[in-house]
PDB file of C-alpha atoms in Angstrom:
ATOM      1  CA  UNK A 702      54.331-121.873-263.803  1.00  0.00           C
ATOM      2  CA  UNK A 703      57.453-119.839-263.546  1.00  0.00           C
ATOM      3  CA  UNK A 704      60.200-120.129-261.423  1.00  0.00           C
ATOM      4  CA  UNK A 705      63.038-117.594-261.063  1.00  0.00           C
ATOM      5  CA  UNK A 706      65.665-116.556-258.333  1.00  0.00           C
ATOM      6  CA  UNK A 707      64.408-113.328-257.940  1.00  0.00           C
ATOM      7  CA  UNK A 708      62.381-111.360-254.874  1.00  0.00           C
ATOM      8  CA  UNK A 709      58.403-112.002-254.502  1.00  0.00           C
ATOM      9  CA  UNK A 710      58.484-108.252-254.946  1.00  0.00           C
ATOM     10  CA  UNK A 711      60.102-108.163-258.407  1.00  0.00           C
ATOM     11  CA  UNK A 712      57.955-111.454-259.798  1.00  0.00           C
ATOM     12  CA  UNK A 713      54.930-109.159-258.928  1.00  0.00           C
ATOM     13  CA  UNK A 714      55.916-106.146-260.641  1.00  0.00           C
ATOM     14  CA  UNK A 715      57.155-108.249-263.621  1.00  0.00           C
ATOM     15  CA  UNK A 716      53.650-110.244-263.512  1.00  0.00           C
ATOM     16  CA  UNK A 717      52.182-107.297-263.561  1.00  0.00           C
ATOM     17  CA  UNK A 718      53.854-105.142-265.830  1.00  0.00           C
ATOM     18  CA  UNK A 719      53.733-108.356-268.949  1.00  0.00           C
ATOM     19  CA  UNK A 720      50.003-109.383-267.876  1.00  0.00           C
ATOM     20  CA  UNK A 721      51.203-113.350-267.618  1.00  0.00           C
ATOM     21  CA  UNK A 722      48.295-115.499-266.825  1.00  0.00           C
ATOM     22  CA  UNK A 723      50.448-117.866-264.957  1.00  0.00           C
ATOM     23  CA  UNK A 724      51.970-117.922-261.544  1.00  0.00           C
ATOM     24  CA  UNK A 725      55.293-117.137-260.950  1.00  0.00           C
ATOM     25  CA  UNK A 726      57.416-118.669-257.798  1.00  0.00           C
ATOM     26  CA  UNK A 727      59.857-116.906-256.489  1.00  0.00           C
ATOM     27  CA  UNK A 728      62.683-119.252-255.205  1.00  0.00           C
ATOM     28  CA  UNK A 729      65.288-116.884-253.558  1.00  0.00           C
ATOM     29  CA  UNK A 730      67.027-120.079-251.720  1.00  0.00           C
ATOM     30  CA  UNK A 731      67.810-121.629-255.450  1.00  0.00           C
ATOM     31  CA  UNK A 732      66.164-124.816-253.659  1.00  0.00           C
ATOM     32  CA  UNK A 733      63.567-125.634-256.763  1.00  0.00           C
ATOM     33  CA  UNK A 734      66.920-125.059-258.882  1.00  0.00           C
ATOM     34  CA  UNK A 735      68.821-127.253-256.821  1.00  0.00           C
ATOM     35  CA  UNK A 736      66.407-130.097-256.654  1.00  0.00           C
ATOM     36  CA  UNK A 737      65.637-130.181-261.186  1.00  0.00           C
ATOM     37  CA  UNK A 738      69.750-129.946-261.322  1.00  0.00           C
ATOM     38  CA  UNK A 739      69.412-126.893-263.306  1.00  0.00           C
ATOM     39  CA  UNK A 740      72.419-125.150-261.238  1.00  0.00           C
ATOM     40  CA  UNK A 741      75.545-124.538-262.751  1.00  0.00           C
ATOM     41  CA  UNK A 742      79.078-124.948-261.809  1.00  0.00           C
ATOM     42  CA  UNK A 743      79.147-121.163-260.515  1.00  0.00           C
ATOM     43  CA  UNK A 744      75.858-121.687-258.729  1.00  0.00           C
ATOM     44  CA  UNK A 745      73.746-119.872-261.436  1.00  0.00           C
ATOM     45  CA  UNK A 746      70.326-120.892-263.025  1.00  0.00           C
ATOM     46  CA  UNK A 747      70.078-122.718-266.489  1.00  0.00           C
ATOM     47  CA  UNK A 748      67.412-121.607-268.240  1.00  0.00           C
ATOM     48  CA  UNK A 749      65.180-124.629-268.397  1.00  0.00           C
ATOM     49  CA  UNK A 750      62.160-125.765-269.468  1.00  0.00           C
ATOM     50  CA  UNK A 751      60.442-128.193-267.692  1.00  0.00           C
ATOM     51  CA  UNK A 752      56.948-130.317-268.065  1.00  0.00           C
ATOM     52  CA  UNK A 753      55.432-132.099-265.200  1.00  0.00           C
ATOM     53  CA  UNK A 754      52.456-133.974-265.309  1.00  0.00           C
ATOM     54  CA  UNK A 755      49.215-133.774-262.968  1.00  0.00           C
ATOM     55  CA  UNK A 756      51.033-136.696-260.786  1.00  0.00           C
ATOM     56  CA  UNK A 757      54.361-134.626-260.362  1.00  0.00           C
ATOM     57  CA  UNK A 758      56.409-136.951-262.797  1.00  0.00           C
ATOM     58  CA  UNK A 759      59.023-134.871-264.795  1.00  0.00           C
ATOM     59  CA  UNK A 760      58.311-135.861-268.464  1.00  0.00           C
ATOM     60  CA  UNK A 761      60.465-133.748-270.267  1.00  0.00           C
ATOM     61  CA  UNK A 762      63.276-131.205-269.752  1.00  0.00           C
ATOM     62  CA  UNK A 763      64.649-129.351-272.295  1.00  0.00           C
ATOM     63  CA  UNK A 764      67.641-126.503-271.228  1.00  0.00           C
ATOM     64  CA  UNK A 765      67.958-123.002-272.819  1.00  0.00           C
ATOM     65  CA  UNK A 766      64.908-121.339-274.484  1.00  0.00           C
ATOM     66  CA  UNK A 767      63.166-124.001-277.021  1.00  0.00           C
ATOM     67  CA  UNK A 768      60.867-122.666-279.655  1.00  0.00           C
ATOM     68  CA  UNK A 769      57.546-122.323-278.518  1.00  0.00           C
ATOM     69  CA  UNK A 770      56.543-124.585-280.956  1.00  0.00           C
ATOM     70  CA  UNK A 771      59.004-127.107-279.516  1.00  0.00           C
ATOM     71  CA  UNK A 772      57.398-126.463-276.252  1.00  0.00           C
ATOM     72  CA  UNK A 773      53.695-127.235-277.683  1.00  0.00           C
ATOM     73  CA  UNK A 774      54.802-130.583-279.489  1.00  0.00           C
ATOM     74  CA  UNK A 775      56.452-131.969-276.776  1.00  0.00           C
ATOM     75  CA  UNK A 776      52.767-131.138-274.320  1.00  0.00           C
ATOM     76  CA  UNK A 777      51.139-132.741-277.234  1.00  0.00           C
ATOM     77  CA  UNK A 778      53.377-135.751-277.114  1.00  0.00           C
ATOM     78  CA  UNK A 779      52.470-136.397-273.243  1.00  0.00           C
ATOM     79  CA  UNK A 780      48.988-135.733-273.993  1.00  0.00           C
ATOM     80  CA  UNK A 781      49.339-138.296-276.339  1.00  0.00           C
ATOM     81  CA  UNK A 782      50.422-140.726-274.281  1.00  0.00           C
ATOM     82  CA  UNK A 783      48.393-140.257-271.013  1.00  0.00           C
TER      83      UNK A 783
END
């Protein structure tokens, strides 16, 4: 899942236009962004990645844009351990 500032209207035409087979949230309020502290001092979204597992548990949060295959190891790492 995605989550990004923006308008429900933009996320669609965005969804749309790149084909993701994901959903997208649209959190206008910055309330997701508030609540994973991913809000900087100017009130702007960090870019952060962020793996929950099927119980809700944050298991790993990584800012910025990590490598995909960054990404796929650290998935594989929880899998590993469930």
């Amino acid at each position: 899942m995605a989550v990004n500032p923006g308008s429900l209207a933009s996320h669609q035409r965005w969804a749309e236009k790149n084909r993701f087979g994901f959903p997208i949230c649209a959190d206008e309020g910055k309330h997701v962004a508030r609540a994973y502290g991913v809000l900087n001092a100017l009130g702007f979204i960090a870019r952060t990645v962020v793996l929950v597992d099927r119980n809700g548990i944050v298991r790993w949060v990584q800012p910025g844009m990590p490598a995909t295959e960054t990404i796929l190891a650290a998935v594989d790492a929880l899998g590993e351990q469930a």
